[in-house]
Coordinates of C-alpha atoms (C1' of nucleotides) in Angstrom, one line a residue:
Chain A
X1 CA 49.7 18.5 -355.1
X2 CA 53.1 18.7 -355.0
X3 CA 54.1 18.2 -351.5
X4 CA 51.5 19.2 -348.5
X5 CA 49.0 21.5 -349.4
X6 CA 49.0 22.4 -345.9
X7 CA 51.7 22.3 -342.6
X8 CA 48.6 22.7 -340.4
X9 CA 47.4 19.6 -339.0
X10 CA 44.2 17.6 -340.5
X11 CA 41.5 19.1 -339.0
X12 CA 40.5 17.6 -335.6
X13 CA 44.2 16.0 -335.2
X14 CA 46.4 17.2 -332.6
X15 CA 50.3 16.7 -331.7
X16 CA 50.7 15.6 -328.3
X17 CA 53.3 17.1 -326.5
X18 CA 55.5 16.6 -322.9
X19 CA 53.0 17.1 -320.5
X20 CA 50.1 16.5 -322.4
X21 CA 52.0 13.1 -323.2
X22 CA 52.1 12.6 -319.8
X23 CA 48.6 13.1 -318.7
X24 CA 47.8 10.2 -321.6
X25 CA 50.2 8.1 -320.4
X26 CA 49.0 8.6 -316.4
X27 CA 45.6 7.8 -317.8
X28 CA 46.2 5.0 -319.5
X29 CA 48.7 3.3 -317.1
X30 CA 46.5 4.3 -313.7
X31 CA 43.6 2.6 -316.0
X32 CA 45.2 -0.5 -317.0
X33 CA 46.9 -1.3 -313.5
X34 CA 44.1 -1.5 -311.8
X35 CA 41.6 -3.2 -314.5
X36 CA 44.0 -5.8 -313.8
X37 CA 43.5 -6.2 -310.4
X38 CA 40.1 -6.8 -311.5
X39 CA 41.2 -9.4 -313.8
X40 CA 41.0 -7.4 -316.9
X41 CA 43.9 -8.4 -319.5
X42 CA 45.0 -5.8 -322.7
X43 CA 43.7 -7.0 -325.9
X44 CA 45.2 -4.8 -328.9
X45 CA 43.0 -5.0 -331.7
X46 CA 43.7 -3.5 -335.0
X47 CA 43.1 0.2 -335.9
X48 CA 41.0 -0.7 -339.1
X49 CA 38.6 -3.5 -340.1
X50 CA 36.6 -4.5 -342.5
X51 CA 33.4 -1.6 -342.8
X52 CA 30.9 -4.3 -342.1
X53 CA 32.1 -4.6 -338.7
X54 CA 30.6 -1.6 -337.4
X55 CA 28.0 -0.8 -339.9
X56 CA 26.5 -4.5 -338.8
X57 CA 26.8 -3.7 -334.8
X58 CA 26.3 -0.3 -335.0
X59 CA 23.2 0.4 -336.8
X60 CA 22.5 1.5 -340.1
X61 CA 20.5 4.5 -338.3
X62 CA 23.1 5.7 -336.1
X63 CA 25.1 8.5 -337.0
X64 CA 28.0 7.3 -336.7
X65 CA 28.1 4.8 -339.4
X66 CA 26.0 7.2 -341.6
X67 CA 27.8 10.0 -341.7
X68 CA 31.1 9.8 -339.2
X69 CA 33.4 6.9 -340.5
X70 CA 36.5 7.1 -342.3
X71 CA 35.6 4.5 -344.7
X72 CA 37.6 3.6 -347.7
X73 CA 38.2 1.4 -350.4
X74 CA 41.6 -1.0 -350.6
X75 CA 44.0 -1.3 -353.5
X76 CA 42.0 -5.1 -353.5
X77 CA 38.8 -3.5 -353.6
X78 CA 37.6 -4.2 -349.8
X79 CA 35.9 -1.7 -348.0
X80 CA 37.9 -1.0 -344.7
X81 CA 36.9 1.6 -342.0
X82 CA 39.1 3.3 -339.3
X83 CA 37.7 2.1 -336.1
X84 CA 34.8 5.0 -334.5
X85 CA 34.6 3.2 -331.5
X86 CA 36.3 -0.2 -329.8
X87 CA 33.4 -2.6 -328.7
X88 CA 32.9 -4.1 -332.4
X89 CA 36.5 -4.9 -332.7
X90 CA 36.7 -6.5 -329.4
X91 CA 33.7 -8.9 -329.7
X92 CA 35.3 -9.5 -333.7
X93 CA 38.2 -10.9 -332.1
X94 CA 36.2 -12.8 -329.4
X95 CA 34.1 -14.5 -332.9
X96 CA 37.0 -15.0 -335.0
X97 CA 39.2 -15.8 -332.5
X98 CA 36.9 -19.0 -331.0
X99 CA 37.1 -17.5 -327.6
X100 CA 33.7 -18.7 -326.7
X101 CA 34.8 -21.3 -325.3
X102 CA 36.7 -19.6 -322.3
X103 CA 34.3 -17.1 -320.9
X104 CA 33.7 -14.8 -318.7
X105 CA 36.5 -13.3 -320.6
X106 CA 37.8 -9.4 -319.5
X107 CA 39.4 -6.9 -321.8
X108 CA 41.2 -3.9 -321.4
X109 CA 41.8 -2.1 -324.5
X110 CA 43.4 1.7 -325.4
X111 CA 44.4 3.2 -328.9
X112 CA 43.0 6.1 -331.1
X113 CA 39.2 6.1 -332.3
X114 CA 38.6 8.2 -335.4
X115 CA 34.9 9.7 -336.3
X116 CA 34.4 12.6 -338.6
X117 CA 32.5 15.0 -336.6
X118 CA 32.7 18.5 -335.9
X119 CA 35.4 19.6 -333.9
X120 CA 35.1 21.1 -330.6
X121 CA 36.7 20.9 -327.1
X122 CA 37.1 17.6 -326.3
X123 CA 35.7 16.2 -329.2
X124 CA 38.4 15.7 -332.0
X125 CA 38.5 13.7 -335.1
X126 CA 41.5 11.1 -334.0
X127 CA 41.0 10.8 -330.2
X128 CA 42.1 8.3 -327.8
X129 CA 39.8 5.8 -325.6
X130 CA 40.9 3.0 -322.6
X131 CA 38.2 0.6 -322.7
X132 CA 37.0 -2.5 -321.4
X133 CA 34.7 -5.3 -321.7
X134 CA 33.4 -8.6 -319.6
X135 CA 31.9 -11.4 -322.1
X136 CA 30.0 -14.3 -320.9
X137 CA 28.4 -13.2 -317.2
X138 CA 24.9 -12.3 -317.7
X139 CA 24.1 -11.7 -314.2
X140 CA 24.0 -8.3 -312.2
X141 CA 27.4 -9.4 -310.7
X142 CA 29.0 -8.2 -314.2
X143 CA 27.4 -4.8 -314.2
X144 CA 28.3 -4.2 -310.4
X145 CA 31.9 -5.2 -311.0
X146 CA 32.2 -2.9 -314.5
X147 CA 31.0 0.1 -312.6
X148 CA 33.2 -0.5 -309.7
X149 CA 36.1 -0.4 -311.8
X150 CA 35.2 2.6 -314.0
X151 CA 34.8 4.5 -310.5
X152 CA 38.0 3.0 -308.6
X153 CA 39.8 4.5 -311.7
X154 CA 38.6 7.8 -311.5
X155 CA 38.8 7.8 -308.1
X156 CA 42.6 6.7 -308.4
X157 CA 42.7 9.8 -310.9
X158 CA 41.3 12.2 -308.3
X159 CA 38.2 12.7 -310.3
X160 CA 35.2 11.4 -307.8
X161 CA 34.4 14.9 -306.8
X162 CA 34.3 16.3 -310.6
X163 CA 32.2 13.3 -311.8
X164 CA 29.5 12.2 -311.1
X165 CA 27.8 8.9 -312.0
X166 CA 24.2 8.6 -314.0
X167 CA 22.4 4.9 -314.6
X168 CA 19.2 3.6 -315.8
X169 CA 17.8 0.3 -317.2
X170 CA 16.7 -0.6 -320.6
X171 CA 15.0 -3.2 -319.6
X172 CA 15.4 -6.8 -321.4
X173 CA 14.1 -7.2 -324.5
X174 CA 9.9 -7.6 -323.6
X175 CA 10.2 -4.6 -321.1
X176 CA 11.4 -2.7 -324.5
X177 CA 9.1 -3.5 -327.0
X178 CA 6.6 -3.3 -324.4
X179 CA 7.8 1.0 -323.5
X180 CA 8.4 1.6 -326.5
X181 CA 5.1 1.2 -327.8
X182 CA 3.6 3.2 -324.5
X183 CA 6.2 5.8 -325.6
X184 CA 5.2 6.7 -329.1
X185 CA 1.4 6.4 -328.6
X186 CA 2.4 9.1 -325.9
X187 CA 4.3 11.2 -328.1
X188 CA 2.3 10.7 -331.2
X189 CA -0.5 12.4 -329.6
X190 CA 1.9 15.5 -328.8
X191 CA 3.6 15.3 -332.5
X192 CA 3.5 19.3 -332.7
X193 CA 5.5 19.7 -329.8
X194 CA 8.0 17.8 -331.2
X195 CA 11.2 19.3 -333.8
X196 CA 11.4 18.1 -336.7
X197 CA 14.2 16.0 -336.4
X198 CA 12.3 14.4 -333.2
X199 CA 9.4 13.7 -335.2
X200 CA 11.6 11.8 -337.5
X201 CA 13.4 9.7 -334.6
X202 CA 9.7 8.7 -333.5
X203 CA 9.9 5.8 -336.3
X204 CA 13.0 4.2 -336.2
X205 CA 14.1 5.5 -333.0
X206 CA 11.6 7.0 -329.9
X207 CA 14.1 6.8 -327.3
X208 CA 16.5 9.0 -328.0
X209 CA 13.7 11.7 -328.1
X210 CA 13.9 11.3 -323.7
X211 CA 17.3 13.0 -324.0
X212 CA 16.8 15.9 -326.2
X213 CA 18.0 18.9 -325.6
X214 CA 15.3 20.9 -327.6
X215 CA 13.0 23.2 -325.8
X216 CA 9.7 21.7 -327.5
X217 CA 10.9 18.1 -327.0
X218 CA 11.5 18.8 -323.4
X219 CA 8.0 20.3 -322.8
X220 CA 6.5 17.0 -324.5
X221 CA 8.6 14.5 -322.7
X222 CA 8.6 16.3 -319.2
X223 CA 5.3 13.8 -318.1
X224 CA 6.2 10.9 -320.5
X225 CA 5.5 7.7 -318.8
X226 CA 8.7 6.5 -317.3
X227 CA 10.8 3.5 -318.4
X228 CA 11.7 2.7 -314.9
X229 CA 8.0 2.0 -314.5
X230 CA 7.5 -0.3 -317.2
X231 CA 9.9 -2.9 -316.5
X232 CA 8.7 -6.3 -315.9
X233 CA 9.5 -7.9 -312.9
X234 CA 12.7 -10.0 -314.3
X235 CA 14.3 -6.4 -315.5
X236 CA 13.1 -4.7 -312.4
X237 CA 15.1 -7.4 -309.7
X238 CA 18.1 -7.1 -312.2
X239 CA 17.8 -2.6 -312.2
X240 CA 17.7 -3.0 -308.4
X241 CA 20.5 -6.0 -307.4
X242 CA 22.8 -3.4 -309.6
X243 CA 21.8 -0.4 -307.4
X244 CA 21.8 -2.1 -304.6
X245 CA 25.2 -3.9 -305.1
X246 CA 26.6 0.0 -305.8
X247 CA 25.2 1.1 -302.8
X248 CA 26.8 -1.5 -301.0
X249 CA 29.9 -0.4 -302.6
X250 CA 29.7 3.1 -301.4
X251 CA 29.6 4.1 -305.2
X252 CA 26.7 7.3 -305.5
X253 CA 24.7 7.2 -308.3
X254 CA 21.3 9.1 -309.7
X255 CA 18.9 7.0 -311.4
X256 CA 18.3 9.0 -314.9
X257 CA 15.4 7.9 -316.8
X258 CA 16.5 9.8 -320.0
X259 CA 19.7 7.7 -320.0
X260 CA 19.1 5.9 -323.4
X261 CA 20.8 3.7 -325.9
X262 CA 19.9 3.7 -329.3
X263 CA 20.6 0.6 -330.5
X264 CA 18.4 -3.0 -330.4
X265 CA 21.4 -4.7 -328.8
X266 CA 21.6 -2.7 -325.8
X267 CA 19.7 -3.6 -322.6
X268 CA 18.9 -3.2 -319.1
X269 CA 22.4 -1.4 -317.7
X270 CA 23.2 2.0 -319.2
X271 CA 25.3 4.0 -317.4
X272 CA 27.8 7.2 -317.3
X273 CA 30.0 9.3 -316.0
X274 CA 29.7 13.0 -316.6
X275 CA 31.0 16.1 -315.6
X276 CA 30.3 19.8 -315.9
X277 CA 33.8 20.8 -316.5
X278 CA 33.7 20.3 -320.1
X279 CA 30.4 22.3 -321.6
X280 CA 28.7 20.1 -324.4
X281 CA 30.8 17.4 -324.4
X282 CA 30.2 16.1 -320.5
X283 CA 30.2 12.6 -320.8
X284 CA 33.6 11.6 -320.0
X285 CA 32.3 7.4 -319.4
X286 CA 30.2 5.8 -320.6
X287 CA 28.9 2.3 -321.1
X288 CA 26.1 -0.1 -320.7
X289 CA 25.1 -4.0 -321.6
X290 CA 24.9 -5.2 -324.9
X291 CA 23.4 -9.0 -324.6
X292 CA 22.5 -9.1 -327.9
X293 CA 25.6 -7.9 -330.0
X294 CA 27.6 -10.9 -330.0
X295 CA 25.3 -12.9 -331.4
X296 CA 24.1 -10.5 -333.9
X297 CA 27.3 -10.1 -335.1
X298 CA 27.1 -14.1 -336.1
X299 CA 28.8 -15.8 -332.9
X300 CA 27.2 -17.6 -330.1
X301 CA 25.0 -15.8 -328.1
X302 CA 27.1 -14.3 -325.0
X303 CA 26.2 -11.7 -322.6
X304 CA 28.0 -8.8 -322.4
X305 CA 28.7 -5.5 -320.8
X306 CA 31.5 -2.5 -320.9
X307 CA 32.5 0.9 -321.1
X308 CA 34.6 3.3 -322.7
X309 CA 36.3 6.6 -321.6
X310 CA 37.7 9.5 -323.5
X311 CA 41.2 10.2 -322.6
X312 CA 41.2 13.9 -324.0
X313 CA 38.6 14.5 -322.1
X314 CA 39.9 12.9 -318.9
X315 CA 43.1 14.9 -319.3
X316 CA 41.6 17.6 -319.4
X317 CA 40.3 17.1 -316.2
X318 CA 43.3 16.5 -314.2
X319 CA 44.8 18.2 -311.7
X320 CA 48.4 20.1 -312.4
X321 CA 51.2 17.6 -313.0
X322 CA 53.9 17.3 -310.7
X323 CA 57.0 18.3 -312.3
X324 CA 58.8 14.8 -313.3
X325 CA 62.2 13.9 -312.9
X326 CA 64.6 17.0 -311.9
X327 CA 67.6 17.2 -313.1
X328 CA 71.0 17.8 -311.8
X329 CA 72.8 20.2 -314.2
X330 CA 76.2 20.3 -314.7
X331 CA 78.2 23.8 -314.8
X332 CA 81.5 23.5 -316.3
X333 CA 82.8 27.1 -315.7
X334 CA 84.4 27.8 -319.0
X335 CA 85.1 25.5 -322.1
X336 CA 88.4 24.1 -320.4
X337 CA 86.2 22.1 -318.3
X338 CA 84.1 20.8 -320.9
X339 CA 85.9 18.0 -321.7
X340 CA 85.7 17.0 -318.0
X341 CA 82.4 17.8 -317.3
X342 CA 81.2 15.5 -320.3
X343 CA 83.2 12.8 -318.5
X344 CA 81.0 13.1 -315.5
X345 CA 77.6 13.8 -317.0
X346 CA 78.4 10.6 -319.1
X347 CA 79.2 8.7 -315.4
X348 CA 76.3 10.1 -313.7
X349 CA 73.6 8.9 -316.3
X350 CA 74.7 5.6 -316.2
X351 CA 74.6 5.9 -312.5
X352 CA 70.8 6.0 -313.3
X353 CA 71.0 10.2 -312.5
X354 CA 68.9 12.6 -314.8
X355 CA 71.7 15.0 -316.2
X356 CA 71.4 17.9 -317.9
X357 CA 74.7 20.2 -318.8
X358 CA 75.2 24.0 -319.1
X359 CA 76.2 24.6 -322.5
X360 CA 76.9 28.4 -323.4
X361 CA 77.1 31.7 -321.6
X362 CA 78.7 32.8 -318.1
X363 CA 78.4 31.4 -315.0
X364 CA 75.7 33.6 -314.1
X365 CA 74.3 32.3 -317.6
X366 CA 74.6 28.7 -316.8
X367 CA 72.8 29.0 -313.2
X368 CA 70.3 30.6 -314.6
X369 CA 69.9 28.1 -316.9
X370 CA 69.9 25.0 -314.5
X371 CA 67.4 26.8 -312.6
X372 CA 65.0 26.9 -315.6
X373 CA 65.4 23.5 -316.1
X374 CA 63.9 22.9 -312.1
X375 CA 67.6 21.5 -311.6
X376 CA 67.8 19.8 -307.8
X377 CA 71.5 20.5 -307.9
X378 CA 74.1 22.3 -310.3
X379 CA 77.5 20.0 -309.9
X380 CA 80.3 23.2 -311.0
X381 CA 83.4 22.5 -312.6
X382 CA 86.1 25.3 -312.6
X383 CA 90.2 25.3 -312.9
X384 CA 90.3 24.4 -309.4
X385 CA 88.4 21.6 -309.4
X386 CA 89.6 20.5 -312.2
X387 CA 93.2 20.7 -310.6
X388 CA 91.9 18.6 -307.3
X389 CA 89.8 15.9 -309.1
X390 CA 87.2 17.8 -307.2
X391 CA 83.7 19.3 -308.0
X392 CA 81.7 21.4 -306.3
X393 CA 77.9 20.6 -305.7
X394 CA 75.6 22.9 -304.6
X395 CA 72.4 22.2 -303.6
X396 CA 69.8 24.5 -305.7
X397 CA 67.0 24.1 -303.0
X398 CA 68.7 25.0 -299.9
X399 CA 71.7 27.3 -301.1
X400 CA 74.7 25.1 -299.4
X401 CA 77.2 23.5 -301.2
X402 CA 80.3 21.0 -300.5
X403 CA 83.4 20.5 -302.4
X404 CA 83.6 16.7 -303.7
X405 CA 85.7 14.3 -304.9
X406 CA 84.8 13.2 -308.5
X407 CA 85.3 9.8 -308.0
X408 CA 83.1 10.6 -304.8
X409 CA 80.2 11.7 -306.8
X410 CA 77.9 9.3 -307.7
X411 CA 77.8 8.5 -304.1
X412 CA 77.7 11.5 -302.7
X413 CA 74.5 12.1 -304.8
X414 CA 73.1 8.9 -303.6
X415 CA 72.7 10.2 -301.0
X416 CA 71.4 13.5 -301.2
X417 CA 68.8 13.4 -304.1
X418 CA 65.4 13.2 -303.2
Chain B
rG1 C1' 26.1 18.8 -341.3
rC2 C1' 23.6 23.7 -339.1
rG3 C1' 24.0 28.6 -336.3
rG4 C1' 27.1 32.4 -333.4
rG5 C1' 32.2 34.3 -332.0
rU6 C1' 37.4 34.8 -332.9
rG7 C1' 42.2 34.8 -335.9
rU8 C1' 48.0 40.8 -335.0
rA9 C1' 55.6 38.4 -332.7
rG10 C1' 56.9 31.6 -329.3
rC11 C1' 52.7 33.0 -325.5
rU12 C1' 48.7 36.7 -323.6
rC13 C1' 47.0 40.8 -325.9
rA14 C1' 46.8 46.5 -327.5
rG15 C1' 46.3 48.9 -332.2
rU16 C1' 42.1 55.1 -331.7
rU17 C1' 36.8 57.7 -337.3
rG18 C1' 41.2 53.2 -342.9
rG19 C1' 46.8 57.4 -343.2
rU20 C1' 53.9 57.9 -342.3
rU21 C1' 59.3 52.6 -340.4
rA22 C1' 52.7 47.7 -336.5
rG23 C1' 53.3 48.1 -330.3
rA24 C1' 53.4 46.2 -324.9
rG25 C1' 54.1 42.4 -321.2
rC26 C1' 56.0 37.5 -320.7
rA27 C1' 59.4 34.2 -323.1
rU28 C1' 64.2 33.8 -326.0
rC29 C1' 69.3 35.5 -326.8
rG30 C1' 73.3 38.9 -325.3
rG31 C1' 75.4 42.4 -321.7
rU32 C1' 75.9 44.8 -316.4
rU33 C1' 84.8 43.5 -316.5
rU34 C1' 87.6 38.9 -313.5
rG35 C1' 83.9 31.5 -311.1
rU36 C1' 77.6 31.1 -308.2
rG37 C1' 71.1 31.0 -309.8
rG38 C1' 65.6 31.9 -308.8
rU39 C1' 65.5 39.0 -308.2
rA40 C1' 67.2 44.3 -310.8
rC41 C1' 69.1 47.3 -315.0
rC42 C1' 70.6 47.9 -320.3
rG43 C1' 70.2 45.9 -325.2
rA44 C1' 69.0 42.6 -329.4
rG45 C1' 66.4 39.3 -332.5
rG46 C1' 61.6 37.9 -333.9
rG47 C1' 55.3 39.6 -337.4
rU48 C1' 54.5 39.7 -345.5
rC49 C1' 48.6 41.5 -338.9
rG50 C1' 45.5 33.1 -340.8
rC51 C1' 45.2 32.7 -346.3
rG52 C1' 43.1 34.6 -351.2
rG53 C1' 40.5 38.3 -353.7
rG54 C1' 38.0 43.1 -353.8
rU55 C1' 36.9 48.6 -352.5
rU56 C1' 40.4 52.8 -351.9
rC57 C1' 45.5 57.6 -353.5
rG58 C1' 46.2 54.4 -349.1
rA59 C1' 43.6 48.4 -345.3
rG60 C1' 45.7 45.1 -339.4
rU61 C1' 41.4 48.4 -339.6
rC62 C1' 35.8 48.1 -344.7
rC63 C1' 33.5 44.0 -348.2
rC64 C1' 33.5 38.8 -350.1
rG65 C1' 35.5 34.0 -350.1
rU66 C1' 38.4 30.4 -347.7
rC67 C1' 40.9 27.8 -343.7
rA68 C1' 41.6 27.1 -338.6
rC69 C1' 40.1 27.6 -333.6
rU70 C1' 36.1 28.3 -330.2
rC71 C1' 30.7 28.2 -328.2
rG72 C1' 25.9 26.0 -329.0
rC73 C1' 22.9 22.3 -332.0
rC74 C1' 23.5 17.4 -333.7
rC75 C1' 26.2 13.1 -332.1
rC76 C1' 28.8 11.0 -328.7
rA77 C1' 34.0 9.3 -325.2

RNA sequence: GCGGGUGUAGCUCAGUUGGUUAGAGCAUCGGUUUGUGGUACCGAGGGUCGCGGGUUCGAGUCCCGUCACUCGCCCCA
């Protein structure tokens, strides 16, 4: 391979541009300024650990760890994985860092996720999450106050009316074992109405048969017995103190009884946002309590609970940007004002303006130009001008324009900018 | 990983039953004589028709492969 084989991008990577940019940014920044009125601070982890990391919290069965990561070897011979998702990372850092001591502790994270699935809209192979996670509450209170935040940002992001909110309980871990079993005697007696693949799930993971999308499944789960019903009373009073405390909130939400989590660690709260907007890939939120993960992953046992939200898939959800920062452009008439207009343009952008200048062309040219550009004002330099220390500034809005003093200027603009 | 669709200028697309120098709109650049824009008119540049092979006298048009995008499945954010 001499140089690239390719100048296309890797397959499911994409350059960011502008306004795309932008929307990440808006995301990200909206997100994080109000998880920290919630108490939430940023915790950065790194992009890669070691593969156990996620293959231990993650499940040997799920398909991310057998089949999605970007796993590979060192020039040491370790086995390091690009991150597919951020809890693991987090609650790595909370066990290696000793932070065990200092719960509840909140986290806000953000950075690129990478899994090696099939691309499609809004599901690439390097894409971006905001996160966050609350360690050490193992009330209802924590699941309440998550929630709360995950809708307060997306109503900051005018998103409440495209989105709408889905929960269920797991159960703690009695109510599980308990459904579980009630589950696949259930479905074990319809076993030919089930795919093939759902047949397979029925051993190591029944579940996730609740939420397929398959025709068969759907006809064999339509009168399964009901999680919700088979919670034991402990489980139950949690389910409905969270629904209750959203309710009080003014936050909307539909119970779903074929919200489901695959993994052990997982329990009672499951929740997430989805939206319509996006064809398969809906689910634009999501999270749910993981009470068991921490300690599985060889700390001390702490509660926990969070969420993640794809930015791709948020952006592509938001309303039109408004067009940032408008320029003032400067005209110098012909080259022999160039050197003066650089002069100014150099003053003004210190002044804290955002200056653009008309390189090439006639005047005609140049105003055309400063119009493309969404220019507030074109500032013109000609020989007069020039002659009388002067400029002339025309507002590009209204059509009016005064002669100025250059010295004059930057004060002048003060006060007429938006 | 599985199945369907698509792939022609920067963008959106047209391209007749395979047949001469591959088109349009928008965008870009230049011009419509002398210092004023968002209109109008004229003109120019820009494509080895995703890539590779095959069939044919001849392929953007047919066949095969491949890559990318897209929709659904799977999985999930």
């Amino acid at each position: 391979m001499p140089f690239v084989s390719s100048l296309q991008p890797v397959r499911g990577t994409h350059d960011l541009l502008f306004d795309d940019v932008r929307r990440h940014r808006l995301i990200e920044a909206t997100a994080f300024e109000i998880a920290q009125r919630y108490g939430y601070g940023e915790i950065a982890t790194p992009v890669f650990e070691f593969t156990d990391v996620f293959a231990r919290t993650l499940g040997d069965t799920s398909d991310i760890v057998t089949k999605e990561m970007y796993t590979f070897e060192t020039k040491g011979g370790e086995s390091v994985t690009l991150r597919p998702e951020g809890t693991a990372g987090v609650a790595r850092a909370f066990i290696s860092g000793g932070l065990a001591q200092q719960t509840p502790l909140k986290f806000f994270y953000r950075g690129p996720m990478f899994r090696h699935e099939r691309p499609q809209k809004g599901r690439q192979r390097q894409f971006q999450q905001i996160g966050v996670e609350l360690l050490g509450v193992a009330t209802p209170q924590a699941d309440i106050e998550v929630i709360a935040l995950a809708d307060h940002i997306l109503s900051s992001l005018a998103l409440t009316g495209t989105v709408t909110l889905e929960i269920n309980s797991l159960g703690d871990t009695e109510s599980r074992v308990a459904y579980r079993d009630v589950l696949v005697k259930y479905l074990t007696d319809r076993q030919d109405m089930l795919s093939q693949e759902s047949r397979d799930r029925l051993g190591r993971n029944p579940l996730r048969i609740l939420d397929s999308k398959d025709p068969g499944d759907k006809e064999a789960v339509k009168d399964a017995p009901l999680f919700t019903d088979h919670l034991n009373v402990t489980s139950r009073d949690f389910f409905k103190t969270v629904q209750d405390g959203l309710a009080a909130l003014g936050i909307a939400c539909k119970v779903n009884p074929a919200l489901v989590r695959g993994l052990d660690y997982y329990g009672h709260t499951a929740f997430e946002f989805t939206t319509d907007a996006l064809g398969a890939q809906g689910t634009v939120l999501a999270g749910g309590r993981y009470d068991g993960l921490i300690k599985q992953m060889g700390g001390p046992p702490t509660a926990g609970i969070g969420w993640a939200a794809g930015v791709e898939r948020l952006a592509m959800l938001l309303p039109e940007l408004e067009i940032a920062n408008r320029p003032i452009a400067v005209i110098p008439v012909s080259d022999a004002e160039a050197a003066t207009a650089n002069i100014i343009v150099s003053a003004l952008r210190h002044a804290g303006f955002t200056v653009d200048i008309a390189f090439s062309g006639n005047m005609g040219k140049r105003m055309t130009r400063a119009n493309k550009i969404k220019a507030t004002t074109a500032i013109i330099l000609g020989g007069d001008e020039v002659l009388e220390n002067a400029a002339t500034v025309r507002n590009l809005d209204a059509g009016a324009q005064d002669k100025v003093r250059q010295k004059d200027l930057v004060e002048y603009l003060r006060k007429t900018q938006p």
